[in-house]
């Protein structure tokens, strides 16, 4: 018999069906047992006479059930399954996580060490469902805006961009690195004539990773656009993308947001923008932060968030015109010591870094030298600008 | 003035526009010069009076042009641009590749060493345009079939699956590896309740890479499905996916296929299937291959392709039921020495490997031991089956 998904059962009342899934809950009475089955589409209550039971049944075992769908009043659905046969597909040891608890009650260690089990809990898998909506809709938005998806190498021969630490590996006889971003490649793909490209892929940083602000391996969404006027074109498209995403996640992800008890922010009108020096000034005058030495620390980001919330009723803030020494060598300078660059802060946490890139060979070369970088380490990147 | 793309110019006859792009061709006459501009959407002929020219113009320089769109008879379009102003955005050295030649005439070394330039040539960038159609349509097909996209770690702590060599890296104080496939993770995501998952991401093999059959870093399309009956379910969905992709690439990619002078194969009816032992038998009796020691070499794959072409009029062949010793430890056994596994050969080259996985803890453990693998090295994977 062909397997039917639980979400399809409301069309099958009065029919014999086969369902497959995990035992979510089990309650044995004197002559019958109630079994709730879970598949990827939902939950359904099943009833079985005890003489049909098999010994290994417990929560999280995997079963195949044949039975009749009958109308019923139960908490889950207006129907239930009268089991005719039950077959064990895989047994389960006692689980260190109670998947069927409304709230996931386990320590972070237990949750991470038993990832396959914790992912079965709605409060964890909802995060991945929302991630899935996000990546699908990011791609849809970018495809509609004529971006082309690219796949760039992660084993790279040229070293760091002059910032974070990189992972090293032995590539046969040579030393190679794990790419900390697709920066060089996406610029070259713009120069190769594709003009608007994006990549959603792994990025690597060999940084300490026991904070919520650092990850050694993460999925990075990267865009690159040719022929922009300046960094304001980039902030504009990011704002459009974010508005689109918030709308889509709110509608497609409603169920998961509710499980997670998360309320998404709104972006009303434009995201406020503030120059970096202005941010420092506000931190100094409003929060007495005289200790900041030309950079924002996590505390400062929280403080500017509070100010921004108060002044602009916004959870988002573009901080623009970062000082040169805080930005990578490929960042287009602006004035004496500034750059055509920005960060997007969301509730006081940096969620994007962006900026216009230097496209002129001589300017790029002198920017490298000014930072003490050896142009010999960036030959293929530099060649592209010739 | 807002930039207009070349593909939009046919709507703008009689208007002044701004276009931006690369100089594709330049031909100077006595008083005027013809310049062909290329952007990501096409080519357009422009005419400029010589006194308006600037010195640095040559092929592949990047320019911004303002001018009037007028009707015209030229090889490219029924219109051309009468240039009013021309502005240099970036200059170019003499290029080692002639981008505007109909045929790309350069050695493989030159093509690879000047990748940004060779990618500007239609015979190279068409490959990436088709790649882009493929990934978009693979995702579309899989999303429509209720697969969820996942992102799995590529820095992994557990070693090889018992096959190809892996890249090692130092992960702080520990030894880590680059994942050769998302196999363990995608199985665990199925077990986590997502049931049908896929990933399109980087995979790594530390193998020799100077053959057309090996790559150190490549983009792998990986699916995993729970609750299958056996490997025939997998071959069925792959066949459907391939038929869908061939149709989409043929229609959306028509232009690029023509540039590449490629004719796509058809899949008429079912892809033929042949057991591995039968393949060996045919190679022995038809091609006198008495030297094959239980495996197919590249020559043998070509020979079975010729046979398959001849007998079934098919470029595709599923080879099924590979011997146990040729398959990884997680492959479901079949009979005494076979497995529920398959390869898909296309024109004599393996393009897919698949199979049913062992889902039973005890069976998996004994399969590891039978291959001399240490279960201690696979603790988190094994735990998932408990």
XYZ file of C-alpha atoms in Angstrom:
772
model
C 0.000 0.000 0.000
C 1.265 3.505 -0.881
C 2.190 5.662 2.105
C -0.106 8.620 2.826
C 1.138 11.720 4.655
C -0.671 12.798 7.810
C -1.629 16.129 6.250
C -3.503 14.228 3.530
C -5.672 12.184 5.916
C -8.628 14.570 6.114
C -9.440 13.559 2.527
C -9.421 9.863 3.390
C -12.155 9.398 5.982
C -13.656 5.926 5.594
C -10.595 4.636 3.722
C -7.854 2.200 4.623
C -4.469 3.870 4.511
C -0.815 3.310 5.277
C 1.005 5.924 7.355
C 4.638 5.942 8.419
C 6.372 7.947 11.100
C 7.617 8.228 14.649
C 5.656 7.320 17.776
C 5.163 10.703 19.409
C 3.123 9.582 22.395
C 1.788 6.286 23.676
C -0.904 5.640 26.278
C -1.910 2.102 27.158
C -5.345 1.438 28.609
C -6.821 -1.886 29.642
C -7.795 -3.242 26.242
C -6.714 -0.555 23.784
C -3.720 1.744 23.324
C -3.642 5.283 21.964
C -0.625 6.028 19.799
C 0.100 9.439 18.353
C 2.133 9.198 15.139
C 4.300 12.041 13.854
C 5.519 12.489 10.316
C 7.021 15.585 8.676
C 3.557 16.977 8.045
C 1.838 16.589 11.403
C 0.427 14.424 14.169
C -2.434 11.933 14.199
C -4.056 9.845 16.931
C -4.281 6.107 16.314
C -6.117 3.466 18.310
C -5.009 -0.151 18.504
C -6.342 -3.168 20.319
C -3.717 -4.399 22.726
C -3.468 -7.882 21.235
C -2.147 -6.266 18.009
C 0.722 -4.507 19.816
C 4.338 -5.562 19.385
C 6.790 -5.448 22.303
C 9.347 -2.842 21.081
C 6.933 0.054 20.782
C 7.971 3.165 22.702
C 8.191 6.883 21.978
C 10.432 7.715 19.001
C 10.330 4.246 17.503
C 9.553 4.292 13.790
C 6.537 2.405 12.545
C 4.405 1.667 9.527
C 0.712 1.459 10.269
C -2.241 0.282 8.227
C -5.672 1.194 9.366
C -9.026 2.812 8.764
C -9.567 6.569 9.026
C -12.643 7.255 11.119
C -14.299 10.415 12.346
C -13.373 11.136 15.945
C -13.206 13.909 18.454
C -9.664 14.306 19.718
C -7.306 17.173 20.426
C -5.378 16.789 17.188
C -7.840 16.218 14.368
C -11.496 15.481 13.630
C -10.464 11.917 12.752
C -8.266 9.082 14.000
C -6.760 5.866 12.669
C -8.173 2.476 13.706
C -5.057 0.340 13.437
C -5.270 -3.040 11.657
C -1.548 -3.774 11.526
C 1.481 -2.137 13.015
C 5.003 -2.891 11.806
C 8.230 -1.840 13.483
C 10.646 -0.058 11.097
C 13.219 0.922 13.690
C 13.386 0.705 17.457
C 14.617 3.421 19.796
C 16.538 3.477 23.047
C 15.170 5.634 25.829
C 15.811 9.193 24.653
C 17.763 11.821 26.631
C 15.328 14.448 25.286
C 11.566 14.394 25.651
C 10.500 15.251 22.140
C 6.808 15.336 22.999
C 7.076 17.890 25.795
C 5.494 21.196 24.848
C 8.604 22.967 26.062
C 12.023 21.526 25.290
C 13.519 20.935 28.709
C 17.188 20.140 28.300
C 20.540 21.840 28.799
C 22.326 23.385 25.825
C 24.885 20.559 25.976
C 22.183 17.900 25.782
C 20.463 19.766 22.953
C 23.692 19.944 20.929
C 25.025 16.495 21.778
C 21.744 14.883 20.691
C 21.088 17.113 17.727
C 19.019 14.618 15.767
C 16.631 14.316 18.704
C 16.451 17.988 19.643
C 15.747 18.819 15.987
C 12.591 16.732 16.269
C 11.231 19.259 18.746
C 9.148 22.047 17.155
C 11.015 24.746 19.084
C 14.235 23.701 17.329
C 13.088 22.596 13.898
C 11.027 25.761 13.469
C 14.297 27.669 13.263
C 15.347 25.545 10.305
C 11.960 25.907 8.654
C 12.370 29.674 8.858
C 15.942 29.441 7.571
C 14.530 27.530 4.631
C 11.940 30.218 3.900
C 14.701 32.821 4.116
C 17.109 31.197 1.669
C 14.359 30.413 -0.805
C 13.061 33.974 -0.707
C 16.513 35.577 -0.782
C 17.236 33.648 -3.978
C 13.837 34.504 -5.428
C 14.308 38.222 -4.753
C 17.831 38.211 -6.172
C 16.868 36.200 -9.249
C 14.002 38.592 -9.900
C 16.512 41.418 -9.639
C 18.706 39.706 -12.259
C 21.455 38.503 -9.954
C 23.219 35.309 -10.961
C 24.112 32.697 -8.350
C 27.771 31.701 -8.302
C 29.816 29.003 -6.555
C 33.312 30.054 -5.618
C 36.243 28.035 -4.261
C 36.641 27.743 -0.500
C 40.136 26.285 -0.680
C 42.109 29.361 -1.660
C 45.765 30.097 -2.230
C 45.780 33.767 -1.375
C 45.811 34.632 2.275
C 43.578 36.694 4.443
C 41.979 39.907 3.300
C 44.019 41.513 5.999
C 41.584 40.909 8.828
C 40.380 37.855 10.694
C 42.448 34.745 11.200
C 42.110 31.985 8.623
C 42.212 28.206 8.789
C 45.249 26.715 7.104
C 45.392 23.369 5.383
C 47.943 21.367 3.484
C 46.985 21.249 -0.149
C 49.338 18.501 -1.305
C 52.765 20.200 -1.228
C 51.351 23.697 -0.833
C 49.880 25.768 1.962
C 46.253 26.727 1.365
C 43.524 28.503 3.325
C 39.790 28.229 3.887
C 38.124 31.298 2.389
C 36.828 33.780 4.945
C 34.547 35.253 2.299
C 33.974 35.022 -1.457
C 35.023 38.690 -1.732
C 37.770 38.377 -4.367
C 35.848 35.893 -6.474
C 32.581 37.768 -6.491
C 34.368 40.940 -7.555
C 36.044 39.012 -10.346
C 32.715 37.557 -11.456
C 31.323 41.097 -11.675
C 34.380 42.006 -13.746
C 33.909 38.884 -15.847
C 30.744 40.529 -17.117
C 28.042 38.942 -14.953
C 27.685 42.331 -13.193
C 25.255 41.203 -10.469
C 26.132 38.031 -8.605
C 25.388 36.358 -5.309
C 26.497 33.349 -3.346
C 24.981 31.602 -0.335
C 27.724 29.377 0.980
C 30.092 28.469 3.771
C 32.604 30.988 5.118
C 35.366 30.353 7.626
C 36.967 32.340 10.436
C 39.581 30.872 12.738
C 38.440 33.055 15.616
C 37.445 32.262 19.145
C 33.962 30.836 18.945
C 32.629 30.721 22.451
C 30.790 34.016 22.013
C 27.504 34.702 20.247
C 29.352 37.063 17.890
C 31.799 34.641 16.320
C 31.470 31.454 14.329
C 34.179 29.336 12.739
C 31.939 28.099 9.956
C 28.787 29.826 8.871
C 26.540 30.374 5.873
C 27.156 33.763 4.357
C 24.843 35.593 1.969
C 27.048 37.627 -0.344
C 26.078 40.032 -3.116
C 28.229 42.040 -5.474
C 27.039 44.582 -8.027
C 28.883 46.375 -10.797
C 28.230 49.920 -11.987
C 26.848 51.237 -8.699
C 27.024 54.948 -8.043
C 28.142 54.496 -4.451
C 27.353 52.621 -1.224
C 23.862 54.139 -1.067
C 22.817 51.896 -3.991
C 23.763 48.926 -1.823
C 21.885 50.102 1.241
C 18.852 50.667 -0.962
C 18.813 47.119 -2.318
C 19.438 45.660 1.121
C 16.509 47.630 2.492
C 14.268 46.302 -0.297
C 15.480 42.764 0.309
C 14.839 43.020 4.053
C 11.347 44.416 3.608
C 10.546 41.622 1.168
C 11.961 38.965 3.507
C 10.133 40.232 6.568
C 6.870 40.133 4.640
C 7.465 36.598 3.360
C 8.642 35.186 6.679
C 5.652 36.755 8.414
C 3.196 35.078 6.072
C 4.884 31.772 5.185
C 6.469 31.343 8.591
C 3.544 32.408 10.773
C 3.191 28.976 12.357
C 6.907 28.753 13.206
C 7.136 32.306 14.539
C 4.296 31.467 16.878
C 6.042 28.318 18.123
C 9.195 30.352 18.712
C 7.218 33.195 20.269
C 9.013 35.677 18.046
C 7.598 38.932 16.757
C 9.298 40.213 13.626
C 10.169 43.906 13.396
C 8.700 46.243 10.817
C 10.684 48.505 8.551
C 8.541 51.604 8.179
C 9.893 53.927 5.531
C 13.664 54.127 5.256
C 16.161 52.524 7.611
C 17.893 55.396 9.452
C 21.517 56.090 8.513
C 24.154 57.642 10.731
C 27.797 58.425 10.089
C 30.280 56.605 12.272
C 31.674 59.837 13.772
C 28.165 60.914 14.697
C 27.622 57.570 16.433
C 30.802 58.116 18.449
C 29.656 61.618 19.324
C 26.279 60.403 20.569
C 27.896 57.647 22.603
C 30.167 60.227 24.163
C 27.556 62.873 24.919
C 24.571 60.628 25.699
C 26.217 57.610 27.286
C 29.449 59.079 28.563
C 31.500 56.624 26.501
C 34.817 58.455 26.478
C 36.696 55.155 26.362
C 35.905 54.210 22.745
C 39.026 54.308 20.657
C 37.558 54.696 17.196
C 35.564 51.454 17.243
C 32.264 50.174 18.650
C 32.317 47.418 21.231
C 29.279 45.198 21.901
C 28.200 47.505 24.738
C 28.383 50.544 22.428
C 26.262 48.757 19.829
C 23.608 48.120 22.482
C 23.710 51.767 23.538
C 23.358 53.122 20.032
C 20.485 50.678 19.541
C 18.678 52.115 22.561
C 19.202 55.628 21.168
C 18.021 54.578 17.717
C 14.919 52.846 19.089
C 14.129 55.987 21.018
C 14.837 58.566 18.313
C 13.732 56.775 15.144
C 11.488 53.945 16.398
C 13.725 51.598 14.407
C 15.379 48.272 15.247
C 17.668 48.734 12.255
C 20.445 51.284 11.826
C 22.898 51.776 8.977
C 26.182 53.109 10.321
C 28.066 54.705 7.414
C 31.480 56.123 6.583
C 33.640 53.925 8.804
C 37.219 55.084 9.297
C 39.745 53.703 6.824
C 41.746 51.747 9.371
C 38.637 49.722 10.328
C 37.963 48.549 6.789
C 39.635 46.096 4.402
C 42.096 47.306 1.775
C 39.569 47.033 -1.082
C 37.193 49.577 0.478
C 36.681 52.776 -1.511
C 38.035 55.714 0.506
C 35.873 58.757 1.205
C 37.468 62.075 2.057
C 40.624 62.163 4.143
C 40.076 59.252 6.496
C 36.611 57.830 5.792
C 35.304 55.069 3.521
C 32.267 54.447 1.357
C 31.217 51.607 3.634
C 28.506 50.699 6.087
C 27.381 48.193 8.671
C 23.791 47.315 9.330
C 23.005 46.948 13.017
C 19.877 45.090 14.075
C 18.964 45.467 17.739
C 22.550 46.415 18.383
C 24.161 43.504 16.556
C 26.032 43.855 13.274
C 24.240 41.754 10.668
C 25.765 43.096 7.441
C 28.973 44.710 6.285
C 29.082 46.414 2.930
C 30.683 49.079 0.862
C 31.862 50.284 -2.482
C 35.073 48.575 -3.679
C 38.112 50.168 -5.227
C 38.039 49.399 -8.954
C 41.235 51.241 -9.917
C 44.457 49.213 -10.006
C 46.792 51.975 -8.780
C 44.486 52.969 -5.938
C 44.114 49.342 -4.842
C 47.871 48.820 -4.894
C 48.532 51.873 -2.744
C 45.726 50.902 -0.364
C 47.395 47.507 0.130
C 50.763 49.109 0.732
C 49.342 51.650 3.168
C 48.097 48.704 5.244
C 51.417 46.906 5.156
C 50.066 44.120 2.932
C 52.359 42.495 0.387
C 50.915 42.855 -3.139
C 52.796 39.672 -4.078
C 50.259 37.751 -1.959
C 47.361 39.021 -4.059
C 48.669 38.604 -7.593
C 45.640 37.033 -9.256
C 43.260 39.454 -7.550
C 45.357 42.477 -8.524
C 45.784 41.231 -12.098
C 42.022 41.398 -12.542
C 42.164 45.177 -12.144
C 44.787 45.615 -14.839
C 20.990 59.979 -15.786
C 19.813 56.443 -14.890
C 21.680 53.628 -16.617
C 19.725 51.670 -19.228
C 20.606 48.075 -20.107
C 21.356 47.257 -23.738
C 18.434 44.819 -23.898
C 16.102 47.717 -23.071
C 17.286 50.010 -25.893
C 14.780 48.910 -28.531
C 12.115 50.705 -26.496
C 14.132 53.934 -26.421
C 14.503 54.965 -30.078
C 14.636 58.746 -30.276
C 15.604 59.102 -26.622
C 18.799 60.132 -24.881
C 20.117 57.362 -22.677
C 23.034 56.377 -20.499
C 24.621 52.968 -21.087
C 27.529 51.415 -19.237
C 29.726 48.512 -20.187
C 32.876 47.191 -21.776
C 34.275 48.233 -25.159
C 33.864 45.070 -27.179
C 35.196 46.360 -30.480
C 36.538 49.663 -31.765
C 37.028 50.827 -35.383
C 38.374 54.263 -36.075
C 37.593 55.935 -39.404
C 38.682 59.351 -40.624
C 36.203 61.504 -38.739
C 34.115 59.056 -36.743
C 34.706 55.904 -34.678
C 32.456 52.877 -34.265
C 32.446 51.444 -30.779
C 30.574 48.285 -29.835
C 29.592 48.263 -26.157
C 28.922 45.081 -24.226
C 26.955 44.781 -21.000
C 25.534 41.674 -19.336
C 22.475 41.824 -21.597
C 24.007 42.257 -25.062
C 25.933 44.310 -27.590
C 25.162 47.666 -29.213
C 26.923 49.698 -31.885
C 27.760 53.307 -30.998
C 29.058 56.081 -33.228
C 31.216 58.921 -31.964
C 32.837 61.887 -33.666
C 36.574 61.599 -33.233
C 36.969 64.947 -31.453
C 34.873 63.515 -28.586
C 37.195 60.549 -28.080
C 39.431 60.227 -25.036
C 42.907 58.700 -25.312
C 42.613 55.603 -23.111
C 39.867 53.884 -25.083
C 40.687 50.352 -26.183
C 38.938 46.995 -26.159
C 37.841 45.883 -22.667
C 38.026 49.358 -21.135
C 34.906 50.186 -19.142
C 32.920 53.257 -20.120
C 29.774 55.221 -19.433
C 28.163 56.677 -22.532
C 25.403 59.193 -23.028
C 23.827 59.458 -26.412
C 20.793 59.339 -28.648
C 19.255 56.058 -29.835
C 18.646 56.265 -33.592
C 17.347 53.796 -36.123
C 20.183 52.214 -38.053
C 21.025 49.193 -40.107
C 23.905 47.321 -38.540
C 24.733 43.694 -37.828
C 23.744 43.853 -34.177
C 20.481 45.756 -33.886
C 18.041 47.920 -35.865
C 19.375 50.929 -33.922
C 22.630 52.467 -32.741
C 23.791 55.051 -30.209
C 24.945 58.520 -31.366
C 27.403 59.334 -28.607
C 27.279 62.785 -26.965
C 29.688 62.094 -24.134
C 31.929 59.219 -23.266
C 33.451 58.777 -19.831
C 36.170 56.335 -18.853
C 35.257 54.218 -15.811
C 38.277 51.921 -15.917
C 41.128 51.449 -18.349
C 42.529 48.127 -19.541
C 45.949 46.809 -20.432
C 46.278 44.905 -23.654
C 44.512 41.605 -22.979
C 46.091 38.170 -23.384
C 42.705 36.888 -24.610
C 40.732 38.283 -27.523
C 37.294 38.470 -26.015
C 35.659 39.635 -29.249
C 36.843 36.735 -31.401
C 33.986 34.461 -32.431
C 36.053 31.485 -31.349
C 38.089 31.659 -28.142
C 41.628 31.070 -29.331
C 43.836 30.499 -26.313
C 45.547 27.616 -24.566
C 43.934 26.024 -21.516
C 46.633 27.612 -19.334
C 45.875 31.094 -20.673
C 42.138 30.495 -20.272
C 42.582 29.461 -16.625
C 45.256 31.986 -15.690
C 43.121 34.853 -16.982
C 39.802 33.536 -15.791
C 38.098 36.919 -15.517
C 38.854 37.588 -19.180
C 38.048 34.144 -20.558
C 34.731 34.263 -18.674
C 33.818 37.297 -20.767
C 33.811 35.076 -23.832
C 30.398 33.566 -24.689
C 31.872 30.094 -25.144
C 32.944 30.151 -21.485
C 30.236 32.137 -19.767
C 27.512 30.086 -21.449
C 28.641 27.157 -19.311
C 27.943 29.204 -16.178
C 24.600 30.397 -17.512
C 23.597 26.761 -17.975
C 24.926 25.873 -14.526
C 22.693 28.618 -13.197
C 19.614 27.232 -14.969
C 20.469 23.801 -13.591
C 20.782 24.800 -9.943
C 17.661 26.935 -10.070
C 15.628 24.148 -11.638
C 17.058 21.416 -9.405
C 15.930 23.444 -6.395
C 12.558 24.158 -7.951
C 11.940 20.479 -8.695
C 13.044 19.411 -5.224
C 11.030 22.110 -3.460
C 7.963 21.091 -5.450
C 8.596 17.545 -4.299
C 8.694 18.733 -0.672
C 12.428 18.418 -0.086
C 13.950 20.856 2.366
C 17.309 22.462 1.649
C 19.897 21.996 4.378
C 23.357 23.415 5.083
C 25.727 21.004 6.749
C 29.198 21.537 8.216
C 32.205 21.025 5.957
C 34.715 21.090 8.809
C 34.073 17.714 10.382
C 35.597 15.773 13.220
C 34.844 12.271 12.050
C 37.137 10.871 9.401
C 36.555 9.417 6.009
C 33.585 7.264 5.128
C 36.116 4.581 4.441
C 36.908 5.605 0.890
C 38.615 8.567 -0.735
C 41.375 10.548 0.901
C 40.371 13.634 2.877
C 41.966 17.005 3.460
C 43.154 17.515 7.014
C 43.256 20.792 8.850
C 44.180 21.985 12.287
C 41.077 23.052 14.115
C 42.672 24.888 17.034
C 44.157 22.058 19.128
C 42.316 19.319 17.277
C 42.633 17.507 13.982
C 39.681 18.070 11.666
C 38.770 17.152 8.089
C 37.019 18.696 5.111
C 33.824 16.756 4.462
C 33.930 14.570 1.371
C 30.143 14.495 1.330
C 27.220 15.529 3.538
C 26.293 11.848 3.851
C 26.187 11.539 7.653
C 24.464 14.883 8.146
C 21.801 14.398 5.531
C 20.940 10.990 7.001
C 20.689 12.588 10.428
C 18.441 15.348 9.057
C 16.137 12.670 7.654
C 16.149 11.046 11.081
C 15.544 14.417 12.704
C 12.134 14.308 11.053
C 12.646 16.403 7.913
C 12.414 13.127 5.904
C 13.322 14.621 2.501
C 16.349 16.884 2.370
C 18.863 18.146 -0.144
C 22.046 20.159 -0.198
C 23.908 21.820 -3.049
C 27.316 22.618 -1.656
C 31.052 22.109 -1.721
C 32.568 18.651 -1.287
C 36.247 17.780 -0.943
C 38.455 14.906 -2.063
C 42.204 14.906 -1.552
C 42.760 12.848 -4.687
C 44.982 13.353 -7.677
C 43.280 15.993 -9.780
C 45.001 15.993 -13.119
C 42.352 13.736 -14.645
C 38.886 14.643 -15.890
C 37.457 12.183 -13.338
C 38.697 13.765 -10.138
C 38.253 17.117 -8.484
C 39.531 18.312 -5.125
C 36.683 20.729 -4.602
C 33.371 20.521 -6.378
C 29.710 21.339 -5.997
C 27.737 18.271 -5.068
C 23.983 17.841 -5.379
C 22.901 15.558 -2.565
C 19.464 14.164 -1.748
C 18.324 11.936 1.066
C 14.861 10.462 1.550
C 13.343 8.606 4.443
C 10.769 5.810 4.205
C 11.795 4.573 0.753
C 10.987 0.997 -0.178
C 14.368 0.408 -1.760
C 16.879 1.872 -4.228
C 14.336 1.767 -7.051
C 12.479 4.679 -5.426
C 15.692 6.692 -5.735
C 16.305 5.820 -9.368
C 12.726 6.789 -10.112
C 13.051 10.273 -8.608
C 16.415 10.799 -10.295
C 14.892 9.857 -13.627
C 12.075 12.351 -13.091
C 14.542 15.049 -12.061
C 16.728 14.443 -15.129
C 13.795 14.526 -17.521
C 12.626 17.787 -15.987
C 16.119 19.313 -16.130
C 16.730 18.325 -19.741
C 13.426 19.941 -20.722
C 14.184 23.162 -18.829
C 17.779 23.479 -20.039
C 16.646 22.862 -23.608
C 14.110 25.685 -23.471
C 15.716 28.220 -21.106
C 19.250 27.476 -22.266
C 18.640 27.222 -26.008
C 20.845 30.232 -26.782
C 23.746 28.925 -24.693
C 23.515 25.371 -26.017
C 23.780 26.814 -29.523
C 26.884 28.837 -28.601
C 28.432 25.702 -27.100
C 27.296 23.579 -30.060
C 25.878 21.016 -27.654
C 22.921 18.784 -28.288
C 21.232 17.481 -25.164
C 20.227 13.820 -24.994
C 16.650 12.652 -24.649
C 15.389 10.228 -22.061
C 12.710 8.245 -23.831
C 10.755 6.083 -21.438
C 12.733 4.525 -18.603
C 16.498 4.667 -18.185
C 17.758 1.084 -18.694
C 19.002 -0.735 -15.588
C 21.567 -3.501 -15.499
C 23.000 -5.472 -12.595
C 26.719 -5.070 -12.031
C 27.399 -8.805 -12.606
C 25.546 -8.615 -15.903
C 27.706 -5.661 -16.937
C 30.833 -7.690 -16.143
C 29.451 -10.605 -18.118
C 28.774 -8.442 -21.179
C 32.213 -6.869 -20.972
C 33.727 -10.330 -20.861
C 31.699 -11.887 -23.658
C 31.318 -8.877 -25.960
C 34.565 -6.986 -25.351
C 36.836 -9.792 -24.201
C 37.531 -7.954 -20.912
C 38.819 -10.857 -18.860
C 41.089 -8.515 -16.895
C 38.414 -6.752 -14.831
C 38.756 -7.642 -11.198
C 35.282 -6.887 -9.921
C 35.322 -3.183 -10.850
C 34.817 -1.031 -13.939
C 37.729 1.022 -15.227
C 37.213 4.080 -17.481
C 37.709 1.902 -20.566
C 35.053 -0.545 -19.362
C 32.617 2.318 -18.788
C 33.139 3.437 -22.392
C 32.578 -0.105 -23.609
C 29.370 -0.614 -21.682
C 28.233 2.766 -23.001
C 28.754 1.607 -26.594
C 26.777 -1.543 -25.826
C 24.014 0.432 -24.129
C 23.789 2.939 -27.006
C 23.504 0.030 -29.382
C 21.049 -2.135 -27.455
C 18.811 0.448 -25.777
C 19.423 3.656 -27.761
C 20.223 5.293 -24.424
C 23.050 7.583 -23.279
C 22.117 6.782 -19.677
C 22.497 3.489 -17.833
C 21.772 2.612 -14.220
C 24.194 -0.053 -13.021
C 22.661 -1.722 -9.966
C 23.572 -4.160 -7.209
C 27.266 -3.323 -6.846
C 29.323 -5.795 -4.827
C 29.585 -5.070 -1.124
C 33.339 -4.463 -1.110
C 32.920 -1.591 -3.626
C 30.429 0.315 -1.502
C 30.659 2.320 1.724
C 29.806 0.760 5.060
C 26.362 2.418 5.264
C 25.096 0.703 2.102
C 22.185 -1.692 2.564
C 23.330 -5.232 1.671
C 21.393 -7.298 -0.839
C 21.738 -11.068 -0.843
C 25.062 -12.676 -0.024
C 27.482 -10.193 -1.571
C 25.434 -7.486 -3.316
C 24.079 -4.108 -2.219
C 20.968 -2.035 -2.791
C 23.016 0.556 -4.626
C 23.470 1.991 -8.098
C 25.570 4.259 -10.243
C 24.219 6.298 -13.100
C 26.510 6.317 -16.125
C 26.088 8.995 -18.779
C 27.994 8.376 -21.994
C 30.242 6.063 -20.043
C 30.989 8.436 -17.164
C 29.644 7.964 -13.643
C 27.506 10.992 -12.767
C 25.636 9.728 -9.705
C 26.116 7.252 -6.911
C 23.181 6.225 -4.805
C 21.669 3.545 -2.703
C 19.553 2.549 0.227
C 21.258 3.110 3.593
C 21.385 0.779 6.547
C 18.981 2.120 9.198
C 19.510 -0.577 11.803
C 22.142 0.086 14.488
C 23.361 -3.515 14.851
C 23.631 -4.035 11.110
C 25.540 -0.764 10.687
C 27.933 -1.671 13.462
C 28.718 -5.066 11.959
C 29.109 -3.532 8.513
C 31.727 -1.125 9.914
C 33.552 -3.938 11.644
C 33.481 -6.137 8.539
C 35.325 -3.345 6.714
C 37.911 -2.916 9.434
C 36.556 0.502 10.449
C 36.728 1.555 14.078
C 33.229 2.354 15.420
C 34.903 4.723 17.908
C 35.587 7.075 14.969
C 31.891 7.325 14.143
C 30.326 7.797 17.551
C 27.919 10.662 16.797
C 26.805 9.041 13.532
C 26.250 5.673 15.212
C 24.431 7.257 18.167
C 21.817 8.555 15.773
C 20.761 5.002 14.975
C 20.251 4.072 18.599
